[in-house]
Coordinates of C-alpha atoms in Angstrom, one line a residue:
Chain A
M15 CA 0.0 0.0 0.0
S16 CA 1.4 3.3 -1.0
E17 CA 1.7 5.9 1.7
S18 CA -0.7 8.8 1.7
L19 CA 0.5 12.3 0.8
V20 CA 0.2 13.6 4.4
H21 CA 0.5 11.3 7.3
V22 CA 0.2 12.8 10.8
R23 CA 0.2 10.7 14.0
D24 CA -0.1 12.1 17.5
L25 CA 1.2 15.5 16.6
N26 CA 1.9 17.7 19.6
V27 CA 3.1 21.3 19.3
R28 CA 4.1 23.2 22.4
F29 CA 5.4 26.8 22.5
V30 CA 7.9 27.2 25.3
T31 CA 8.8 30.6 26.7
R32 CA 10.2 31.6 30.0
D33 CA 6.8 32.6 31.3
A34 CA 4.7 29.8 30.2
T35 CA 4.3 26.7 28.0
V36 CA 1.3 26.7 25.7
N37 CA 0.1 23.4 24.5
A38 CA -1.2 24.5 21.1
V39 CA -1.7 21.1 19.5
N40 CA -2.4 18.0 21.6
G41 CA -2.4 14.7 19.7
V42 CA -3.6 15.4 16.2
S43 CA -3.7 12.4 13.8
F44 CA -4.9 12.4 10.2
D45 CA -4.1 11.3 6.7
L46 CA -4.6 13.1 3.4
A47 CA -4.6 11.3 0.1
E48 CA -3.2 12.8 -3.1
R49 CA -5.7 15.2 -4.8
E50 CA -7.8 15.2 -1.7
S51 CA -8.9 18.4 0.1
L52 CA -9.3 18.7 3.8
C53 CA -10.7 21.6 5.7
I54 CA -9.7 22.2 9.3
L55 CA -12.4 24.3 11.0
G56 CA -12.0 26.0 14.3
E57 CA -12.1 29.2 16.2
S58 CA -9.2 31.5 16.9
G59 CA -6.6 29.7 19.2
S60 CA -7.9 26.2 18.5
G61 CA -4.5 25.3 17.0
K62 CA -5.6 25.0 13.4
S63 CA -3.0 27.4 12.0
V64 CA -0.3 25.9 14.2
T65 CA -1.1 22.4 12.9
L66 CA -0.9 23.7 9.4
R67 CA 2.5 25.4 10.0
A68 CA 3.8 22.3 11.7
L69 CA 3.3 20.4 8.4
M70 CA 6.2 22.5 6.9
A71 CA 8.0 23.3 10.2
L72 CA 7.2 27.0 9.9
N73 CA 6.4 27.7 13.5
P74 CA 8.9 30.0 15.2
P75 CA 12.0 27.7 15.4
R76 CA 13.5 28.3 18.8
R77 CA 10.3 28.4 20.9
T78 CA 8.5 25.5 19.2
K79 CA 8.6 21.9 20.5
L80 CA 7.2 19.3 18.1
S81 CA 6.6 15.7 18.8
G82 CA 4.8 12.8 17.0
T83 CA 5.0 11.8 13.4
V84 CA 4.6 14.1 10.4
R85 CA 5.3 12.8 7.0
V86 CA 4.6 14.9 3.9
G87 CA 5.3 13.4 0.5
G88 CA 7.5 10.8 2.1
H89 CA 9.6 13.4 4.0
D90 CA 9.9 13.2 7.7
I91 CA 9.2 16.7 8.8
I92 CA 9.9 16.4 12.5
T93 CA 13.5 15.2 12.2
A94 CA 14.4 17.1 9.0
S95 CA 17.2 19.7 9.3
E96 CA 16.4 23.3 8.5
R97 CA 18.5 23.0 5.4
R98 CA 16.5 19.9 4.3
M99 CA 13.3 21.7 5.1
A100 CA 14.3 24.6 2.9
D101 CA 14.5 22.2 0.0
I102 CA 11.0 20.7 0.7
R103 CA 9.3 24.1 1.3
G104 CA 8.1 25.7 -1.8
S105 CA 8.7 22.6 -4.0
T106 CA 6.9 19.7 -2.3
V107 CA 4.6 21.7 0.0
S108 CA 3.8 25.4 -0.1
M109 CA 1.5 27.7 1.8
I110 CA -0.7 30.7 1.2
F111 CA -1.5 33.1 4.0
Q112 CA -4.4 35.0 5.4
E113 CA -3.2 38.6 4.8
P114 CA -1.6 39.0 1.4
M115 CA -0.6 42.6 2.1
T116 CA 1.8 41.6 4.9
A117 CA 2.7 38.2 3.5
L118 CA 4.4 39.7 0.5
D119 CA 7.6 41.7 0.6
P120 CA 6.6 45.3 0.1
V121 CA 9.8 46.4 -1.6
F122 CA 10.2 43.6 -4.2
T123 CA 8.1 43.3 -7.4
I124 CA 5.5 40.6 -7.7
G125 CA 7.5 39.1 -10.7
R126 CA 10.7 39.0 -8.7
Q127 CA 9.0 37.3 -5.7
I128 CA 7.7 34.6 -8.0
A129 CA 10.9 34.2 -10.0
E130 CA 13.2 33.8 -7.0
T131 CA 11.2 30.8 -5.8
V132 CA 11.5 29.1 -9.2
M133 CA 15.2 30.0 -9.4
R134 CA 15.8 28.6 -5.9
H135 CA 14.2 25.2 -6.5
E136 CA 14.5 24.6 -10.2
G137 CA 17.8 26.3 -10.9
L138 CA 16.3 28.3 -13.9
S139 CA 18.1 31.3 -15.3
R140 CA 16.6 34.7 -14.5
A141 CA 15.0 35.0 -18.0
E142 CA 13.4 31.6 -17.8
A143 CA 12.2 32.3 -14.3
D144 CA 10.6 35.6 -15.4
K145 CA 8.9 33.7 -18.2
R146 CA 7.5 31.2 -15.7
A147 CA 6.4 34.1 -13.5
L148 CA 4.4 35.5 -16.4
E149 CA 2.8 32.1 -17.1
L150 CA 1.9 31.8 -13.4
L151 CA 0.2 35.2 -13.3
E152 CA -1.8 34.2 -16.3
L153 CA -2.6 30.8 -14.6
V154 CA -4.1 32.7 -11.6
Q155 CA -6.0 34.9 -13.9
I156 CA -4.4 38.3 -13.2
P157 CA -5.5 40.7 -15.9
S158 CA -2.6 42.5 -17.8
A159 CA -0.2 40.0 -16.3
K160 CA 2.8 41.3 -18.1
R161 CA 2.4 44.8 -16.5
R162 CA 1.7 43.3 -13.1
L163 CA 5.0 41.5 -13.0
A164 CA 6.7 44.8 -12.4
A165 CA 4.1 45.9 -9.9
Y166 CA 4.8 46.1 -6.1
P167 CA 2.3 44.6 -3.7
H168 CA 0.9 47.9 -2.6
E169 CA -0.1 48.7 -6.2
L170 CA -2.5 45.7 -6.4
S171 CA -5.9 45.2 -4.9
G172 CA -6.5 42.7 -2.1
G173 CA -7.9 40.1 -4.5
L174 CA -5.0 40.5 -7.0
R175 CA -2.5 40.3 -4.2
Q176 CA -4.0 37.0 -3.0
R177 CA -3.8 35.7 -6.6
A178 CA -0.1 36.7 -6.7
M179 CA 0.4 34.9 -3.4
I180 CA -1.2 31.8 -4.9
A181 CA 1.1 32.2 -8.0
I182 CA 4.1 32.1 -5.7
A183 CA 2.8 29.1 -3.8
L184 CA 2.2 27.2 -7.0
S185 CA 5.3 28.3 -8.8
C186 CA 7.1 24.9 -8.3
R187 CA 4.0 22.7 -8.7
P188 CA 3.8 21.5 -5.2
K189 CA 2.1 18.2 -4.3
L190 CA 0.5 19.8 -1.3
L191 CA -0.9 23.3 -0.9
L192 CA -1.6 24.6 2.6
A193 CA -4.0 27.6 2.8
D194 CA -4.2 29.5 6.1
E195 CA -7.5 31.4 6.0
P196 CA -6.8 32.5 2.4
T197 CA -10.1 34.4 2.0
T198 CA -10.6 35.9 5.5
A199 CA -9.1 39.2 4.7
L200 CA -10.9 39.7 1.4
D201 CA -14.3 41.2 0.3
A202 CA -17.1 38.7 0.1
T203 CA -17.3 39.0 -3.7
V204 CA -13.6 38.4 -4.0
Q205 CA -13.7 35.5 -1.6
I206 CA -15.8 33.3 -3.8
Q207 CA -13.6 34.1 -6.9
I208 CA -10.5 33.0 -5.0
L209 CA -12.2 29.8 -3.8
L210 CA -13.3 28.9 -7.3
L211 CA -9.8 29.6 -8.5
L212 CA -8.2 27.4 -5.9
R213 CA -10.7 24.6 -6.5
R214 CA -10.0 24.7 -10.3
L215 CA -6.2 24.9 -9.8
Q216 CA -6.4 22.0 -7.3
Q217 CA -8.2 19.8 -9.9
E218 CA -5.9 20.9 -12.8
M219 CA -2.7 20.4 -11.0
G220 CA -3.8 17.4 -8.9
M221 CA -2.7 18.8 -5.6
G222 CA -3.7 17.8 -2.1
V223 CA -5.0 20.9 -0.3
I224 CA -5.4 21.5 3.4
F225 CA -7.5 24.6 4.3
V226 CA -7.8 26.2 7.6
T227 CA -10.7 28.4 8.2
H228 CA -13.4 29.5 10.7
D229 CA -15.8 30.1 7.9
L230 CA -18.2 27.1 7.4
G231 CA -19.2 28.5 4.0
V232 CA -15.6 28.2 2.7
A233 CA -15.4 24.7 4.0
G234 CA -18.5 23.6 2.2
E235 CA -17.3 25.2 -1.0
I236 CA -14.0 23.5 -1.4
A237 CA -13.4 20.6 1.0
D238 CA -13.9 16.8 0.5
R239 CA -13.5 16.2 4.2
V240 CA -13.8 18.5 7.2
A241 CA -12.1 18.2 10.6
V242 CA -13.3 20.3 13.5
M243 CA -10.6 21.4 15.9
Y244 CA -11.1 22.5 19.5
A245 CA -8.4 23.2 22.2
G246 CA -5.6 21.6 20.0
K247 CA -7.5 18.4 19.2
F248 CA -9.5 17.1 16.3
I249 CA -13.0 16.6 17.9
E250 CA -14.9 15.6 14.8
E251 CA -13.9 14.5 11.3
G252 CA -16.0 13.4 8.3
P253 CA -17.1 14.0 4.7
V254 CA -18.1 17.6 4.3
R255 CA -21.7 16.7 3.4
D256 CA -22.3 14.5 6.4
L257 CA -20.7 16.9 8.8
M258 CA -22.6 19.9 7.6
R259 CA -25.9 18.1 7.7
G260 CA -25.5 16.1 10.8
P261 CA -22.7 17.2 13.1
L262 CA -22.1 14.7 15.9
H263 CA -20.1 16.7 18.5
P264 CA -22.0 19.3 20.6
Y265 CA -19.3 21.8 19.7
A266 CA -19.7 21.2 16.0
Q267 CA -23.5 21.5 16.4
G268 CA -22.9 24.8 18.2
L269 CA -20.7 26.1 15.4
L270 CA -23.3 25.3 12.8
G271 CA -26.1 26.8 15.0
A272 CA -24.1 30.0 15.2
T273 CA -23.9 30.3 11.4
V274 CA -26.3 31.9 8.9
H275 CA -27.3 29.5 6.2
A276 CA -30.2 29.2 3.7
G277 CA -33.7 28.5 4.8
M278 CA -33.5 29.8 8.3
R279 CA -35.2 33.2 7.9
G280 CA -36.8 34.3 11.1
E281 CA -34.9 31.8 13.3
R282 CA -32.5 33.0 16.0
L283 CA -28.8 32.2 15.7
T284 CA -27.6 30.3 18.8
T285 CA -24.3 30.9 20.5
I286 CA -22.0 28.7 22.5
P287 CA -21.7 30.0 26.1
G288 CA -18.3 30.4 27.7
A289 CA -14.9 30.6 26.2
P290 CA -12.3 28.0 25.0
P291 CA -9.9 26.7 27.7
N292 CA -6.5 28.2 28.5
L293 CA -4.0 26.0 26.7
E294 CA -1.3 26.5 29.3
R295 CA -2.9 23.6 31.1
V296 CA -4.6 20.9 29.1
P297 CA -7.8 19.7 30.6
Q298 CA -7.9 16.1 31.7
G299 CA -11.2 15.1 30.2
C300 CA -13.2 16.5 27.2
A301 CA -12.0 20.1 26.7
F302 CA -15.5 21.2 25.7
A303 CA -17.1 19.7 28.9
P304 CA -17.3 23.1 30.8
R305 CA -19.3 24.6 27.9
C306 CA -21.3 21.5 26.9
P307 CA -25.1 21.4 27.6
Y308 CA -25.0 17.6 27.7
V309 CA -22.0 17.1 30.0
E310 CA -22.1 13.9 32.1
E311 CA -19.9 12.0 34.5
A312 CA -18.2 10.0 31.7
C313 CA -16.8 13.2 30.0
L314 CA -14.5 14.2 32.8
P315 CA -11.9 11.4 33.7
K316 CA -10.3 11.1 30.3
V317 CA -10.5 12.5 26.7
P318 CA -13.2 10.6 24.9
D319 CA -12.0 8.4 22.0
F320 CA -13.2 8.8 18.5
R321 CA -16.5 7.1 18.0
S322 CA -17.9 6.4 14.6
P323 CA -21.6 5.8 13.9
V324 CA -21.0 5.5 10.2
P325 CA -17.8 4.7 8.4
G326 CA -15.7 7.8 7.7
H327 CA -17.5 10.1 10.1
A328 CA -16.3 10.2 13.8
A329 CA -16.3 12.4 16.8
R330 CA -14.7 12.5 20.2
C331 CA -17.9 12.4 22.3
V332 CA -19.2 9.8 24.7
R333 CA -22.7 10.4 23.5
V334 CA -22.0 9.4 19.9
P335 CA -23.0 5.8 19.3
Q336 CA -20.3 3.5 18.0
A337 CA -21.2 1.3 15.1
A338 CA -20.3 -2.3 15.4
Chain B
M18 CA 10.9 59.7 -10.7
L19 CA 12.7 62.5 -12.5
L20 CA 9.9 64.9 -11.5
Y21 CA 10.2 63.8 -7.9
L22 CA 14.0 64.4 -8.1
I23 CA 13.6 67.9 -9.5
R24 CA 10.9 68.8 -6.9
R25 CA 13.1 67.6 -4.0
I26 CA 16.0 69.6 -5.3
L27 CA 13.8 72.7 -5.6
Y28 CA 12.6 72.1 -2.0
A29 CA 16.2 72.2 -0.8
I30 CA 16.7 75.8 -2.1
P31 CA 14.5 77.7 0.3
I32 CA 15.8 75.6 3.1
A33 CA 19.4 76.6 2.2
L34 CA 18.3 80.2 2.0
A35 CA 16.7 80.1 5.4
V36 CA 19.8 78.4 6.8
G37 CA 21.9 81.3 5.3
L38 CA 19.6 83.9 6.9
V39 CA 19.8 82.1 10.3
C40 CA 23.6 81.9 10.1
F41 CA 23.8 85.6 9.3
M42 CA 21.4 86.6 12.0
L43 CA 23.0 84.4 14.7
V44 CA 26.2 86.4 14.4
Q45 CA 24.3 89.7 14.5
I46 CA 22.4 88.7 17.6
A47 CA 25.5 87.6 19.4
P48 CA 26.5 90.1 22.0
G49 CA 29.7 92.2 21.5
D50 CA 30.9 94.3 18.6
P51 CA 33.1 92.5 16.1
I52 CA 34.9 95.8 15.4
N53 CA 36.5 95.5 18.9
A54 CA 38.3 92.4 17.7
I55 CA 39.9 94.2 14.8
V56 CA 40.9 97.6 16.2
P57 CA 43.0 98.2 19.3
A58 CA 41.0 99.1 22.4
D59 CA 42.4 102.7 22.5
A60 CA 41.8 103.5 18.8
P61 CA 40.2 106.9 18.1
Q62 CA 36.5 107.0 17.2
E63 CA 37.3 108.0 13.5
V64 CA 39.3 104.9 13.0
V65 CA 36.6 102.7 14.4
E66 CA 34.0 104.4 12.0
Q67 CA 36.4 104.0 9.1
V68 CA 36.9 100.3 9.8
R69 CA 33.1 99.9 10.2
R70 CA 32.6 101.4 6.8
D71 CA 35.3 99.3 5.2
Y72 CA 33.6 96.1 6.4
G73 CA 30.2 97.3 5.5
L74 CA 29.0 97.0 9.1
D75 CA 27.4 100.5 9.0
K76 CA 24.7 99.6 6.5
P77 CA 21.2 98.4 7.5
L78 CA 21.0 94.6 8.2
P79 CA 18.9 93.6 5.1
V80 CA 21.5 95.3 2.9
Q81 CA 24.3 93.6 4.7
F82 CA 22.6 90.3 4.2
G83 CA 22.1 91.0 0.5
I84 CA 25.7 91.9 0.0
W85 CA 26.9 88.9 2.0
L86 CA 24.6 86.5 0.1
S87 CA 25.6 87.8 -3.3
R88 CA 29.3 87.3 -2.4
V89 CA 28.6 83.9 -0.9
V90 CA 26.9 82.5 -4.1
Q91 CA 30.1 83.6 -5.9
G92 CA 32.1 81.5 -3.4
D93 CA 33.5 84.5 -1.6
L94 CA 33.0 84.1 2.2
G95 CA 35.1 87.2 3.0
R96 CA 38.4 87.5 4.8
S97 CA 39.2 86.2 8.2
L98 CA 39.4 89.1 10.7
A99 CA 42.1 87.3 12.6
T100 CA 44.5 86.3 9.8
G101 CA 43.3 88.3 6.8
R102 CA 43.3 85.2 4.7
P103 CA 40.3 84.4 2.5
V104 CA 37.8 82.3 4.5
T105 CA 37.0 80.1 1.5
A106 CA 40.6 78.8 1.2
D107 CA 40.9 78.0 4.9
L108 CA 37.5 76.4 4.9
V109 CA 38.2 74.2 1.9
S110 CA 41.3 72.7 3.5
A111 CA 39.5 72.3 6.9
I112 CA 36.5 70.6 5.2
G113 CA 38.9 68.3 3.3
N114 CA 40.5 67.2 6.6
T115 CA 37.2 66.8 8.4
L116 CA 35.7 64.9 5.4
M117 CA 38.5 62.5 5.6
L118 CA 38.1 62.0 9.3
A119 CA 34.3 61.9 9.1
L120 CA 34.3 59.3 6.3
A121 CA 36.8 57.1 8.2
A122 CA 34.8 57.3 11.4
A123 CA 31.5 56.7 9.5
G124 CA 33.0 53.8 7.7
I125 CA 34.1 52.1 11.0
G126 CA 31.0 53.1 12.9
F127 CA 28.4 52.1 10.2
V128 CA 30.1 48.8 9.4
M129 CA 30.5 47.8 13.0
G130 CA 27.1 49.1 14.0
S131 CA 25.4 47.1 11.1
I132 CA 27.2 43.9 12.1
L133 CA 26.5 44.2 15.8
G134 CA 22.9 45.3 15.3
T135 CA 22.2 42.4 12.9
I136 CA 23.8 39.9 15.3
A137 CA 21.8 41.3 18.2
A138 CA 18.6 41.1 16.2
V139 CA 19.1 37.5 14.9
F140 CA 20.2 36.2 18.3
R141 CA 17.8 38.4 20.3
G142 CA 17.7 37.7 24.0
S143 CA 21.0 35.7 23.9
W144 CA 24.2 36.8 25.5
L145 CA 25.4 38.0 22.1
D146 CA 22.5 40.4 22.0
K147 CA 23.1 41.7 25.5
L148 CA 26.8 42.2 24.7
A149 CA 26.0 44.2 21.5
V150 CA 23.4 46.3 23.3
G151 CA 25.8 46.9 26.1
F152 CA 28.5 47.9 23.7
A153 CA 26.1 50.3 21.9
A154 CA 25.0 51.9 25.2
A155 CA 28.6 52.4 26.2
G156 CA 29.5 53.9 22.8
V157 CA 26.7 56.5 23.1
S158 CA 27.3 57.3 26.7
I159 CA 31.1 57.6 27.0
P160 CA 32.1 61.2 26.4
H161 CA 34.3 61.0 23.4
Y162 CA 36.8 63.6 24.4
W163 CA 37.5 61.5 27.5
L164 CA 37.8 58.3 25.3
G165 CA 40.1 60.3 23.0
M166 CA 42.4 61.2 25.9
V167 CA 42.3 57.6 27.2
M168 CA 43.3 56.3 23.7
V169 CA 46.1 58.8 23.5
V170 CA 47.4 57.7 26.9
L171 CA 47.1 54.0 26.0
F172 CA 48.2 53.9 22.4
S173 CA 50.5 56.9 22.1
V174 CA 52.0 57.4 25.5
T175 CA 52.2 53.9 26.9
L176 CA 52.4 51.7 23.9
N177 CA 53.8 54.3 21.5
W178 CA 52.1 52.7 18.6
L179 CA 50.2 55.6 17.1
P180 CA 50.8 59.4 17.0
A181 CA 48.8 61.5 19.4
M182 CA 48.1 64.6 17.3
G183 CA 48.2 66.3 14.0
A184 CA 47.3 65.2 10.5
G185 CA 50.5 63.8 9.2
P186 CA 54.2 64.1 9.7
G187 CA 54.5 67.2 7.5
G188 CA 51.5 69.0 8.9
S189 CA 48.1 69.1 7.1
G190 CA 49.4 70.3 3.8
S191 CA 50.9 67.1 2.4
W192 CA 48.5 64.3 2.9
A193 CA 49.1 61.0 1.2
W194 CA 47.4 57.6 1.5
D195 CA 50.3 55.7 3.0
W196 CA 50.6 54.2 6.5
E197 CA 52.9 57.1 7.6
H198 CA 49.9 59.4 7.2
I199 CA 47.0 57.0 7.8
K200 CA 48.3 56.2 11.3
Y201 CA 47.6 59.8 12.2
L202 CA 43.9 59.2 11.3
V203 CA 43.4 56.0 13.3
L204 CA 43.0 57.4 16.8
P205 CA 40.7 60.3 16.0
A206 CA 38.6 58.2 13.6
V207 CA 38.1 55.4 16.1
T208 CA 37.2 57.8 18.8
L209 CA 34.7 59.6 16.6
S210 CA 33.2 56.3 15.3
V211 CA 32.0 55.1 18.7
I212 CA 28.9 57.2 18.9
P213 CA 27.6 56.4 15.3
M214 CA 28.5 52.8 16.0
G215 CA 26.3 52.8 19.1
I216 CA 23.4 54.5 17.4
I217 CA 23.6 52.4 14.2
T218 CA 23.7 49.2 16.3
R219 CA 20.5 50.2 18.1
T220 CA 18.8 51.3 14.9
V221 CA 19.8 48.2 12.9
R222 CA 18.8 45.9 15.9
G223 CA 15.4 47.5 16.2
V224 CA 14.7 47.5 12.4
V225 CA 15.9 44.0 11.8
M226 CA 14.1 42.6 14.8
E227 CA 10.8 44.1 13.6
L228 CA 11.4 42.9 10.1
L229 CA 12.1 39.3 11.2
N230 CA 8.7 39.3 12.9
Q231 CA 6.9 40.3 9.7
D232 CA 4.6 37.9 8.0
F233 CA 6.5 38.1 4.7
V234 CA 9.6 36.6 6.3
T235 CA 7.5 33.5 7.1
T236 CA 6.4 33.6 3.4
L237 CA 10.1 33.7 2.4
R238 CA 10.8 30.7 4.6
G239 CA 7.8 29.0 3.3
K240 CA 9.1 29.4 -0.3
G241 CA 12.2 27.5 0.7
L242 CA 14.6 30.5 0.7
R243 CA 17.8 29.9 2.7
R244 CA 19.3 32.4 5.1
G245 CA 21.1 34.3 2.4
G246 CA 18.0 34.7 0.3
I247 CA 16.0 35.9 3.3
A248 CA 18.9 38.3 4.3
L249 CA 18.6 40.0 0.9
H250 CA 15.0 40.8 1.5
V251 CA 15.6 42.0 5.1
V252 CA 18.5 44.3 3.9
K253 CA 16.4 45.9 1.2
N254 CA 13.6 46.5 3.7
A255 CA 15.8 47.8 6.4
A256 CA 17.9 50.0 4.2
P257 CA 15.6 53.1 4.0
S258 CA 15.3 53.6 7.8
V259 CA 18.9 52.7 8.5
L260 CA 20.2 55.0 5.8
A261 CA 18.2 57.9 7.2
V262 CA 19.9 57.6 10.5
M263 CA 23.3 57.1 8.8
G264 CA 22.8 60.3 6.8
L265 CA 22.1 62.3 10.0
Q266 CA 25.1 60.7 11.7
L267 CA 27.4 61.6 8.8
G268 CA 26.0 65.1 9.0
Y269 CA 27.0 65.4 12.7
L270 CA 30.4 63.9 11.9
M271 CA 30.9 66.5 9.1
G272 CA 30.3 69.2 11.7
G273 CA 33.6 68.0 12.9
S274 CA 33.7 67.3 16.6
I275 CA 35.1 70.4 18.2
L276 CA 36.2 68.4 21.2
V277 CA 37.8 65.4 19.3
E278 CA 39.5 67.6 16.8
T279 CA 40.9 69.8 19.6
V280 CA 42.1 66.7 21.6
F281 CA 43.9 65.4 18.5
S282 CA 44.8 68.8 17.0
W283 CA 43.2 67.7 13.8
P284 CA 43.0 70.7 11.4
G285 CA 39.3 70.3 10.5
T286 CA 36.1 72.4 10.7
G287 CA 35.7 71.8 14.4
F288 CA 39.2 73.1 15.0
L289 CA 38.5 76.0 12.8
L290 CA 35.2 76.8 14.5
N291 CA 36.8 76.6 17.9
S292 CA 39.5 79.2 17.1
A293 CA 37.0 81.4 15.2
I294 CA 34.7 81.4 18.3
F295 CA 37.6 82.4 20.6
Q296 CA 38.8 85.1 18.3
R297 CA 35.3 86.5 17.4
D298 CA 36.3 85.9 13.8
L299 CA 32.8 86.5 12.3
P300 CA 33.4 85.8 8.6
V301 CA 35.1 82.4 9.4
L302 CA 32.3 81.5 11.9
Q303 CA 29.5 82.5 9.4
G304 CA 31.2 80.8 6.5
T305 CA 31.9 77.5 8.3
I306 CA 28.4 77.3 9.8
L307 CA 26.8 78.1 6.4
V308 CA 28.8 75.5 4.5
L309 CA 28.2 72.8 7.1
A310 CA 24.5 73.6 7.2
I311 CA 24.3 73.4 3.4
F312 CA 26.2 70.1 3.6
F313 CA 23.6 68.8 6.0
V314 CA 20.8 69.8 3.7
A315 CA 22.5 68.2 0.8
L316 CA 23.1 65.0 2.7
N317 CA 19.5 64.8 3.8
L318 CA 18.4 65.3 0.2
A319 CA 20.8 62.5 -0.9
V320 CA 19.3 60.2 1.7
D321 CA 15.8 61.0 0.7
L322 CA 16.6 60.2 -2.9
I323 CA 18.3 56.9 -2.1
Q324 CA 15.3 56.0 0.1
T325 CA 13.0 56.7 -2.7
A326 CA 15.0 54.5 -5.0
L327 CA 14.9 51.7 -2.6
D328 CA 11.3 51.8 -1.3
P329 CA 8.7 51.9 -4.0
R330 CA 6.0 53.0 -1.5
I331 CA 7.6 56.4 -1.1
R332 CA 7.6 57.2 -4.8
R333 CA 4.7 59.6 -5.4
A334 CA 5.5 61.8 -8.3

């Protein structure tokens, strides 16, 4: 059996400073097949971005302690040296970020920022790299691409900047694309354009994609599978359709209840009372228990295991029935 | 870009004029009558009036300013009251000496400051960072005339490695770029370099530290760039703000440190200013201040233009 594109087992990420240790990710495991798209849903501080960055060892190097197994495209990320990681980043796996204004270097042209990535990984000459940069801008549908090569990030609109960011990420045809809330900073009309572009590019280039977002609409638009994250753990995972229609975990139900979707005119949105736990100390039992309306004795002594009522859909909740 | 260039140069002209006016007025406002410096104390009143007319000091101030300005633009800064020599000639040789010293000090200070600042930023919080910051604080805080004297005691008197004063074995007139002459430059240049080194260290440290926390540095790492590639981006981003501080520091150095040039008897502008002040030598004082101020304006203009060339966000034509 060939190994999946991404293979993560019991990933733990801790940020250690002199004042405190924050347990940002606590035992995350998942696999991603080639050409598959996974969406990690969660609120701020749930550890979703940290998980994503751990896949290419991009968290701040000196403060971050990683443990577990992370394999991407056959490379062992946890043990790889920084030098080795530099070869993997941008070629096997690359990332697009939430805020394209700050994620692009303000004093280098768009063309140069694309070309340098290609030159770094594929050893092309400057002229060849410039040519590839132009092709890439056309690939991400930037109008007047030739002129935009010489533009600086501040001269482009938010949508065009994000397209340029995507062009950089795709410049060396990665097998895995990581997207950290790629549409959060954009206008609603631009968001859908970017999502459609990403979905088309994923299909054309045959990439695996992992999306991080707190926007359920985005998840529904692009993902094959969805994982819901809370307090540094996956608490529910399943096909996007099943999870949207019938969330199992009370937290996932709460998230959906707090979101506007079609056919609910006149109904009130519900909220989840309370706030996520402080990750300086990981709770012993289910991390959601203090906020959960259905909490019972069994939730507290240990973290509930995944229970799966139907194949492929599972949640960490004691109330979920386990299929035989 | 060209339009911006022309506009910036045009902006500099009124600034230079204002500087000239202030220079002229400062001397007029200063207490005491310059005539007293020229004529003996017991000279008869007619002689005093005669001298006053000769120097044009009897005319109304605006007229005096006009005459002075029209001469200045022709390169004539008048004659020294103390020596009778043309101010321009003395000033040119003094500026040459100070320029040499300033550039040497700036070279040492800027290079050392950039290196220390970068090391401190990259290894922030480590003992290297603390060492560099301590070094910078010491550089800015230690009075440089005191440091100059300590260096003379150590390297000239005790070790007898380097000469303590002057600008070359044959006086200032015959400078040459060989070790015989350069060794006269070492002590004053190192002494002067300590303050800009401290300031540049702190500036570079702050700027680089901020840049390393920017999102785009994560993007660069995410693209697979190595340290060298990332450094290129950081340098180009840091350059505008660091250059601005460097330009100011070079301007201060050009003013010639009165104290350091006096300690080392270096025949530069500071030395010239010092003697002009003590001798109430108005034309020398005016001329020197004016030229230094113009130099400062020009330097700021140059820094602005370089910044514009480096940072596309400033370019608004």
